[in-house]
Coordinates of C-alpha atoms in Angstrom, one line a residue:
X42 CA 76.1 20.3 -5.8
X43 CA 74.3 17.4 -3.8
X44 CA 70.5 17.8 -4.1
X45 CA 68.3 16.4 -1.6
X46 CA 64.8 16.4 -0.4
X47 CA 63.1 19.5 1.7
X48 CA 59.7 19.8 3.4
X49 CA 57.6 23.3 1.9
X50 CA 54.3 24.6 2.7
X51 CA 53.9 27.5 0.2
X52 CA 51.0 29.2 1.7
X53 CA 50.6 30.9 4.8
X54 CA 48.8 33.4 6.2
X55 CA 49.4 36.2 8.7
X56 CA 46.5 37.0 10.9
X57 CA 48.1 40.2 13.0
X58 CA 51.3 42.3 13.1
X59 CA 52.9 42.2 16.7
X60 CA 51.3 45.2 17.1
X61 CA 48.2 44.1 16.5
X62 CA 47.3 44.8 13.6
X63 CA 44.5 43.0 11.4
X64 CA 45.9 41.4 8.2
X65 CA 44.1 38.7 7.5
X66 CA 40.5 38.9 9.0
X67 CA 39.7 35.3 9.8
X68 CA 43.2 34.6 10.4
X69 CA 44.6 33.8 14.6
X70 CA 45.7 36.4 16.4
X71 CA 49.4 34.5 16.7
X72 CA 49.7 34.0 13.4
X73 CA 52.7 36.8 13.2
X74 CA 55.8 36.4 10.6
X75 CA 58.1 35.4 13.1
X76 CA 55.7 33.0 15.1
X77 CA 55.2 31.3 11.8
X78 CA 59.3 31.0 11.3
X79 CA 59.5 29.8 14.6
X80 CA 56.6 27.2 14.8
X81 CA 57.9 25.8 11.4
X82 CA 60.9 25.7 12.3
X83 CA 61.0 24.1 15.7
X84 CA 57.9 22.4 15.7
X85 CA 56.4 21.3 12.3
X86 CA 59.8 20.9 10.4
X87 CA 58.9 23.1 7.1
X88 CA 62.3 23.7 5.3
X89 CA 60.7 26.6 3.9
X90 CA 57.5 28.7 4.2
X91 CA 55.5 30.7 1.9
X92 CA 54.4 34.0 4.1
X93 CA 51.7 35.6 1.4
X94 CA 50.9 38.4 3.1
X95 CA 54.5 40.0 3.0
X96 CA 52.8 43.2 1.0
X97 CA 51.5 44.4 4.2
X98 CA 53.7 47.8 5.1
X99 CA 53.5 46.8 8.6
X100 CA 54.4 43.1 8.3
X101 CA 57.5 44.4 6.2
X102 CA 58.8 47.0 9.3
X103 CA 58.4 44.0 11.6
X104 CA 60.6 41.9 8.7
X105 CA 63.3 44.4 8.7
X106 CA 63.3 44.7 12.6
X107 CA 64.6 40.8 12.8
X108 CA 66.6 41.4 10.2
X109 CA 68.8 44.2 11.9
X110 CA 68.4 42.3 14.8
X111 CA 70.3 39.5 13.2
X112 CA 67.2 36.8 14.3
X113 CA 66.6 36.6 10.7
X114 CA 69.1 36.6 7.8
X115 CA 68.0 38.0 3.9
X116 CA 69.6 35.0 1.4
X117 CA 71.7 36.0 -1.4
X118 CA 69.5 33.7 -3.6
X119 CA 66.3 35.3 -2.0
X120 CA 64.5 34.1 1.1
X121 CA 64.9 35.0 4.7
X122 CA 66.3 32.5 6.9
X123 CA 65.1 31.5 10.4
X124 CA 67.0 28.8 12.4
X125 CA 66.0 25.8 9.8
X126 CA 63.6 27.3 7.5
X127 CA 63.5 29.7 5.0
X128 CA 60.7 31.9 4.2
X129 CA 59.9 32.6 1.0
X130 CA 57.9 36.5 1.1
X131 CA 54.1 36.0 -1.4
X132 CA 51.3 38.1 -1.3
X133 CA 47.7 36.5 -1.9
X134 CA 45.8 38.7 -4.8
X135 CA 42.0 39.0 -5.7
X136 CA 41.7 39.8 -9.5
X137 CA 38.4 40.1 -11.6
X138 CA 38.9 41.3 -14.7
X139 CA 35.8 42.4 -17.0
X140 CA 32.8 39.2 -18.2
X141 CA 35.1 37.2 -15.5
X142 CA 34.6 35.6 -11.7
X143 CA 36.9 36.3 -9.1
X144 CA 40.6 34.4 -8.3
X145 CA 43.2 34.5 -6.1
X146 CA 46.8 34.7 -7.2
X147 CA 50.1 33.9 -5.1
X148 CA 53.0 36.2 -6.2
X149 CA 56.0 35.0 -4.6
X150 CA 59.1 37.6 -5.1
X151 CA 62.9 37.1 -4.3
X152 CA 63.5 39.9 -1.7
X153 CA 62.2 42.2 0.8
X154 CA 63.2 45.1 -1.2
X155 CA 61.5 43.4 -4.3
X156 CA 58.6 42.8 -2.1
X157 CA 58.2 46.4 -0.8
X158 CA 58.6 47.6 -4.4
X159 CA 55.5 45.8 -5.3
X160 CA 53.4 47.2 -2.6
X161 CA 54.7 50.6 -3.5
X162 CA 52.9 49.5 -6.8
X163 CA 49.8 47.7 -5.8
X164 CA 48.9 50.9 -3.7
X165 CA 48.1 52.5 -6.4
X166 CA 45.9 50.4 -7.6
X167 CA 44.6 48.4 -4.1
X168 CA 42.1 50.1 -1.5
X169 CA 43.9 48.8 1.6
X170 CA 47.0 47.3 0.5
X171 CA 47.7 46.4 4.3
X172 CA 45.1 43.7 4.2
X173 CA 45.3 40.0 2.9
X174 CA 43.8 39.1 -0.4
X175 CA 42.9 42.4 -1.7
X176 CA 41.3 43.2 -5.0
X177 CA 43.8 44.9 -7.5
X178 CA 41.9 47.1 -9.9
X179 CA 43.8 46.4 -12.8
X180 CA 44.0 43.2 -15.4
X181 CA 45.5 39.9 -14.5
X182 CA 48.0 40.1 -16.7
X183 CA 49.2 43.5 -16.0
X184 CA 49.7 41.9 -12.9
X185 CA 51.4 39.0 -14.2
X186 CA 53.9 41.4 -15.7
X187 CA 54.7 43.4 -12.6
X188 CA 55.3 40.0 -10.8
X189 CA 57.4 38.5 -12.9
X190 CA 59.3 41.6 -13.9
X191 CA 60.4 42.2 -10.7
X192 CA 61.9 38.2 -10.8
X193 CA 59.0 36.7 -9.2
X194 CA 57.0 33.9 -9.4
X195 CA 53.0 33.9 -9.9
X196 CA 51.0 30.7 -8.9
X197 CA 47.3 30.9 -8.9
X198 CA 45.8 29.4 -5.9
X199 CA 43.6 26.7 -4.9
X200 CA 41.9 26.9 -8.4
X201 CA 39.5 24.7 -8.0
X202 CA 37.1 25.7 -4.8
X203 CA 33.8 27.4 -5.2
X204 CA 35.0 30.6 -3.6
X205 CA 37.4 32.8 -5.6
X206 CA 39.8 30.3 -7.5
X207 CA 40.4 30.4 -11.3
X208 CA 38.2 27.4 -12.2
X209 CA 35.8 27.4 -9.6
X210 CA 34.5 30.5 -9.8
X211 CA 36.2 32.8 -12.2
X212 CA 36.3 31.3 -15.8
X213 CA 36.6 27.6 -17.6
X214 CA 40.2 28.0 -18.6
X215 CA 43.3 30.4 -17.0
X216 CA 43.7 31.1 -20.9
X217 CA 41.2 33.5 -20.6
X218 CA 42.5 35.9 -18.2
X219 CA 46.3 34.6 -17.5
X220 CA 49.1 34.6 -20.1
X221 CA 50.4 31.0 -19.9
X222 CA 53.7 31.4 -20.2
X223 CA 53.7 33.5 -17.4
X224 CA 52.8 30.8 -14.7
X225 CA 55.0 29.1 -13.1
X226 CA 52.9 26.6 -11.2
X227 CA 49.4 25.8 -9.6
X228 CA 47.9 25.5 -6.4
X229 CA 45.5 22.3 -6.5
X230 CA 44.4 23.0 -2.8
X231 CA 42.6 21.1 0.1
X232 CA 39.3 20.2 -2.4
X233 CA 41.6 18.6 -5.3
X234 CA 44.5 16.2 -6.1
X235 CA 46.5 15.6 -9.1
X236 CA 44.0 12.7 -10.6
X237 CA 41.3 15.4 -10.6
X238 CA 43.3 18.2 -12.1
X239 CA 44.6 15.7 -14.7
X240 CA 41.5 15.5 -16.6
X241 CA 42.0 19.2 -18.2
X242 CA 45.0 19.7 -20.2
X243 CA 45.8 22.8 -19.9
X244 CA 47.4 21.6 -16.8
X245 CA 49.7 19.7 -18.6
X246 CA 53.2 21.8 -18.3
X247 CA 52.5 23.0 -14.6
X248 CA 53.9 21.9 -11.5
X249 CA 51.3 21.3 -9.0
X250 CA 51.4 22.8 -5.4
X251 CA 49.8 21.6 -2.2
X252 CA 49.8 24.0 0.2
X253 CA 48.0 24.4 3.8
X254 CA 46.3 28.0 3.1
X255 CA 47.0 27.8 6.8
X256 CA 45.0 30.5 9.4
X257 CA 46.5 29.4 12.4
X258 CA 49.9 28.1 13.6
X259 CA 48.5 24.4 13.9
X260 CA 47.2 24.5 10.2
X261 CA 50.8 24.7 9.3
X262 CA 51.6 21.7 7.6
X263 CA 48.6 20.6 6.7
X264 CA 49.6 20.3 2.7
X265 CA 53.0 20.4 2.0
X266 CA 55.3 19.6 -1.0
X267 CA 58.7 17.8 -0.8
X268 CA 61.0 19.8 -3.1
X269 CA 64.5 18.4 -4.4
X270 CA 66.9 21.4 -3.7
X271 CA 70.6 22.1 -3.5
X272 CA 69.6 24.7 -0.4
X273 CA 66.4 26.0 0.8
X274 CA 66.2 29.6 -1.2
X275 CA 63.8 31.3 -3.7
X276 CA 66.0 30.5 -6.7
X277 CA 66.1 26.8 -6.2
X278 CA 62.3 27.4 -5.6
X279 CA 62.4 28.6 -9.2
X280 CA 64.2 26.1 -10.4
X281 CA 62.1 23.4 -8.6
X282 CA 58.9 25.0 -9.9
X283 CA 60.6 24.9 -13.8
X284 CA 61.8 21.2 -13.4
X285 CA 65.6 22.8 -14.2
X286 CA 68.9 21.2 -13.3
X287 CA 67.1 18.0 -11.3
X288 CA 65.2 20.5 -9.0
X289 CA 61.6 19.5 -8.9
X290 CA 58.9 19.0 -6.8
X291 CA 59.1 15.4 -5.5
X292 CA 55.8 14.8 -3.8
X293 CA 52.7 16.2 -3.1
X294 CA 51.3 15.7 0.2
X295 CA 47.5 16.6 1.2
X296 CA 44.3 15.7 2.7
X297 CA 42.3 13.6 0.4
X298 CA 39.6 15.9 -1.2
X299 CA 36.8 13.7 -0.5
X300 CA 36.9 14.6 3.4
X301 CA 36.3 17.7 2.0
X302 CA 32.7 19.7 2.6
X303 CA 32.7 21.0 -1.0
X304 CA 33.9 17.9 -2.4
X305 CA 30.1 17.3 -4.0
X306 CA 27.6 20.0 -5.0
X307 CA 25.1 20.6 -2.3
X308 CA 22.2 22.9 -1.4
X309 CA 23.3 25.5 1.4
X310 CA 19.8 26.3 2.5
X311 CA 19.0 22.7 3.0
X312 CA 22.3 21.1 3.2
X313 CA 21.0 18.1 0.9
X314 CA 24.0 17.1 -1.5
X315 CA 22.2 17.0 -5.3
X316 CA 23.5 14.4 -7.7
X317 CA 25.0 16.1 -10.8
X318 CA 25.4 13.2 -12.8
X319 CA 21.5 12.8 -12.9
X320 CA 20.3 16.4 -13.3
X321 CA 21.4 19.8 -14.3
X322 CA 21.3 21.8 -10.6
X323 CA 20.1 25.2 -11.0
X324 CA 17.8 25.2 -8.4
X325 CA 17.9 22.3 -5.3
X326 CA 15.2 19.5 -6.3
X327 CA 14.4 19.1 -2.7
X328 CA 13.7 22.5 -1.1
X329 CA 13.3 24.7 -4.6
X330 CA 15.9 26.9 -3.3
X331 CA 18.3 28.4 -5.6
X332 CA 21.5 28.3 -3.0
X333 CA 23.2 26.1 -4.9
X334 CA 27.3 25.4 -3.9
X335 CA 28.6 23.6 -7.2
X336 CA 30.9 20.7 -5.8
X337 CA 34.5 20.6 -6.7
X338 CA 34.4 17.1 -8.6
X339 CA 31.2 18.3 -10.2
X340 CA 32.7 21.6 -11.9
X341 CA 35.5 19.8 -12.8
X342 CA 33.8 16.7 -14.4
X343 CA 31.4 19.8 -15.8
X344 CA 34.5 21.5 -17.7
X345 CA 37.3 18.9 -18.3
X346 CA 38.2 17.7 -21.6
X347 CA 39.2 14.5 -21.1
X348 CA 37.2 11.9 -19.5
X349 CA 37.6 9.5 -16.1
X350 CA 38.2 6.0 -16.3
X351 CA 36.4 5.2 -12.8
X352 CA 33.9 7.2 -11.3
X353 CA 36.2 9.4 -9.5
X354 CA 32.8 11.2 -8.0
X355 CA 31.8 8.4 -6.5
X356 CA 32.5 7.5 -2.9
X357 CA 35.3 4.8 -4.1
X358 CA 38.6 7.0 -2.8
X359 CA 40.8 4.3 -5.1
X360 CA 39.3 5.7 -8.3
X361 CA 41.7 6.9 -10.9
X362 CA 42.1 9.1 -13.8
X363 CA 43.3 7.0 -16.7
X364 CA 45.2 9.9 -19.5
X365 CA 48.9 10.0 -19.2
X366 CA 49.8 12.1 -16.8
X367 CA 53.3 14.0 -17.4
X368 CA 56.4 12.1 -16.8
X369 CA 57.0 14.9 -14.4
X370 CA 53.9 15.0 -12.6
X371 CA 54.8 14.0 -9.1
X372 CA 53.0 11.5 -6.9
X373 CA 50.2 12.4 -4.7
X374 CA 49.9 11.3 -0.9
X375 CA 46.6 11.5 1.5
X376 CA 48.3 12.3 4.3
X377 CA 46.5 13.3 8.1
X378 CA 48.3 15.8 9.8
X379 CA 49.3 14.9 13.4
X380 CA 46.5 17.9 14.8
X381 CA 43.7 15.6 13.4
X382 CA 44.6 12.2 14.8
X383 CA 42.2 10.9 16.7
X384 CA 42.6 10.5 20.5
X385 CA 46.1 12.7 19.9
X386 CA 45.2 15.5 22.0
X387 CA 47.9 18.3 23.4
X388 CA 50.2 16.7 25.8
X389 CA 50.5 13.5 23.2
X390 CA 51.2 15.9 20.4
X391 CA 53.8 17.6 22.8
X392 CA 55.3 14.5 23.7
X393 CA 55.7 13.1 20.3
X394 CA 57.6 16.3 19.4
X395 CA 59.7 16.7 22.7
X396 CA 60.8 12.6 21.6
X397 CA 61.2 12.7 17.6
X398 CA 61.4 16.5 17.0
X399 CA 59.3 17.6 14.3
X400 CA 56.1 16.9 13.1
X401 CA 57.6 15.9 9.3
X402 CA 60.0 13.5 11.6
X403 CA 57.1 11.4 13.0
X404 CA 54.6 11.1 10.2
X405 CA 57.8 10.1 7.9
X406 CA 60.6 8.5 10.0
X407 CA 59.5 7.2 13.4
X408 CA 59.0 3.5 13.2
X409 CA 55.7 1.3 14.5
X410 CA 57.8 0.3 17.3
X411 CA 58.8 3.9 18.4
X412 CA 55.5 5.0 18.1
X413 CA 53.7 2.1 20.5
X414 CA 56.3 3.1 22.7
X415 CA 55.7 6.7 23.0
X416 CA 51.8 7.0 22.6
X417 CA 50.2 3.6 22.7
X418 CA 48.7 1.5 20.0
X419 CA 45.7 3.0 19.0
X420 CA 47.5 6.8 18.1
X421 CA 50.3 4.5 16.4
X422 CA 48.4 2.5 14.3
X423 CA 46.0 5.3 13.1
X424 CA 49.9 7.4 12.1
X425 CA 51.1 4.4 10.4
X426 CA 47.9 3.8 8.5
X427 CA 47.5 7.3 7.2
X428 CA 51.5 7.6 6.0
X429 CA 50.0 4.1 4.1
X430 CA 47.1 5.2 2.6
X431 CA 45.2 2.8 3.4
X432 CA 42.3 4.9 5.2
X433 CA 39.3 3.9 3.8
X434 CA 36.9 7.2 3.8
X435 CA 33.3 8.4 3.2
X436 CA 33.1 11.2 0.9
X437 CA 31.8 14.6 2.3
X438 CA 29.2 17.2 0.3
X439 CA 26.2 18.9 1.6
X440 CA 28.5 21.3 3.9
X441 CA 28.7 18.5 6.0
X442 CA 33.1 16.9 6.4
X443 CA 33.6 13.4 4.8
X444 CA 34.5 10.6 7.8
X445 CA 37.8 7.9 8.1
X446 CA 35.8 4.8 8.6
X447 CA 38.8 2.2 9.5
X448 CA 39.8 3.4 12.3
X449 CA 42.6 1.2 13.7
X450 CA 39.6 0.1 16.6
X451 CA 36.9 -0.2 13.9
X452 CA 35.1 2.9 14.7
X453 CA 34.0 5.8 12.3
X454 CA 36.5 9.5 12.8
X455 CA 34.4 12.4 12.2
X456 CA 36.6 14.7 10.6
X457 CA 34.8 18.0 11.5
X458 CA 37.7 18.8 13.6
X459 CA 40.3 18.1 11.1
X460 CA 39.9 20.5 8.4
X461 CA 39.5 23.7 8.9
X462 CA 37.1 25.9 7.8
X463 CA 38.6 27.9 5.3
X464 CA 37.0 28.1 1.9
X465 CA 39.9 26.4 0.1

């Protein structure tokens, strides 16, 4: 069977049920299952979608009801299928076990049944299991062994940000609270890239994810993988994940972490960024307070065991991670999703779609020419310069959103408006 490439964005999440229902607190209002099938369908160009708050009872009635409907189809080899993407059902976890911080884990299983089976479980052991990234009071690897029993897959997510992720906040290796053998990939998310990760081995064997963490419908998109698939379905998801029968993961596409407010440790009382490399920050040297956000480059550099080449914490975005990767490790892109372009406001965005399509079709496929033509030089330049990486940037830290500083007119981006504030 021909394989060939497909867009995925692996985690999204649902904000209400139709009904109007909360599911995920900070999440939009529109963010429903079938809005999200439709916008990445029709509009962003996903392939396939990771919903990860398909645990919710009420998200899984309004599932079924497109299903007998016939607006949705269930796949044989596990997905649901919506016009040209298929959505692959997760549920986002918080764990904690004992002497540990808190993480968040993505369980991604084949079916709804499968999916409702698991709920049936975690409420028994979950205080609202209706509600997006839920404790579960029992050990990680307990849950590890109802995910994958039930043929799923278990990801742990955006591991590296200060706020509930494996590294970042919960212990120094997933060895001590995950079984290894039991993973089959991780989510580097908006505050890392593959040259970071690289520098602790553990990482070594996984596949890496980028993935949006979107909370609204224009967030969609904003990470996404290219996967090399026979067809669009959670088995071929597997497969891609394992590196089995030439399915992999192609690319990984994200914005590049040092735009990032928690790229650099910083003081959140005084919003000064403190310097790791020259003192140990336990308290901020310039206010005394002890509100101290440790950076995502700094906990990293504080618990890798291999060592950079450059000084990837610098403000030098060309800086590299020397080790050898794994000959499977796919390349990393900085991409700018078309929401943050500068000067690309609503009726531009609208008309590049109602011309090209999708929004994977412009950033990839529309030529220089096409674009001049459609939305003037200034938008066209800035989409052709990002999809080249050769956006020169000013880090962020100190709460305070890195800038693009070659913008294709020579003036500084602030890029406040184009990351959301999600702590991922």
């Amino acid at each position: 069977m021909e394989l060939r490439p497909f867009y995925a964005d692996l985690h999204i999440h649902i904000g209400r049920t139709e009904e109007g229902q909360a599911v995920k607190i900070s999440g939009s209002k529109d963010l429903t299952f079938y809005n999200i099938a439709r916008e990445a369908s029709d509009r962003k160009g996903m392939d396939m979608v990771g919903i990860i708050d398909c645990q919710s009872p009420a998200v899984q009635r309004e599932m079924q009801h497109y299903l007998d409907k016939g607006e949705m189809e269930e796949l044989a080899e596990g997905g649901i299928r919506y016009h040209h993407s298929t959505v692959i059902l997760g549920s986002e976890i918080e764990i904690r076990d004992p002497g540990m911080g808190t993480a968040h884990l993505l369980a991604y299983l084949p079916t709804l049944a499968k999916m409702q089976e698991f709920t049936r479980w975690m409420s028994q052991h979950m205080k609202n299991v209706g509600l997006s990234s839920q404790r579960i009071y029992v050990p990680a690897k307990v849950l590890q062994d109802e995910v994958v029993g039930r043929g799923g897959l278990l990801v742990p997510a955006h591991i590296f940000t200060p706020h509930k992720s494996m590294y970042g906040s919960c212990s120094t290796r997933m060895e001590h609270v995950l079984d290894l053998d039991k993973i089959a990939a991780v989510e580097l998310g908006l505050s890392a890239d593959s040259d970071m990760a690289g520098v602790i081995s553990e990482l070594d064997r996984y596949t890496f994810l980028t993935n949006s963490d979107a909370h609204s419908l224009a967030k969609i998109g904003r990470e996404y993988n290219v996967l090399q698939l026979a067809e669009p379905n959670f088995e071929e998801l597997r497969k891609a994940l394992a590196n089995q029968d030439g399915r992999s993961v192609l690319a990984n596409y994200g914005l590049n972490p040092r735009l990032g407010k928690y790229h650099r440790t910083y003081c959140s009382a005084c919003s000064t960024i403190l310097d790791e490399r020259e003192t140990t920050v336990e308290r901020c040297i310039f206010c005394g307070s002890k509100k101290v956000v440790r950076g995502v480059m700094d906990r990293i550099l504080d618990i890798a065991d291999r060592s950079l080449a450059a000084d990837t914490a610098s403000t030098d975005s060309s800086a590299k991670n020397v080790m050898t990767e794994p000959p499977s490790r796919p390349p990393y892109h900085y991409q700018v999703p078309l929401e943050y372009m500068p000067g690309l406001g609503p009726r531009k965005l609208n008309l590049l779609l109602e011309q090209f399509g999708t929004e994977m079709r412009v950033l990839h496929h529309v030529t220089h020419q096409q674009l001049l033509d459609t939305v003037g030089e200034d938008i066209a330049d800035f989409i052709i310069q990002a999809r080249e990486d050769k956006l020169t940037l000013q880090t962020g830290g100190g709460g305070q959103y890195g800038k693009v500083v070659n913008h294709p007119r020579g003036k500084a981006v602030d890029t406040q408006a184009m990351i959301h504030t999600d702590k991922s």
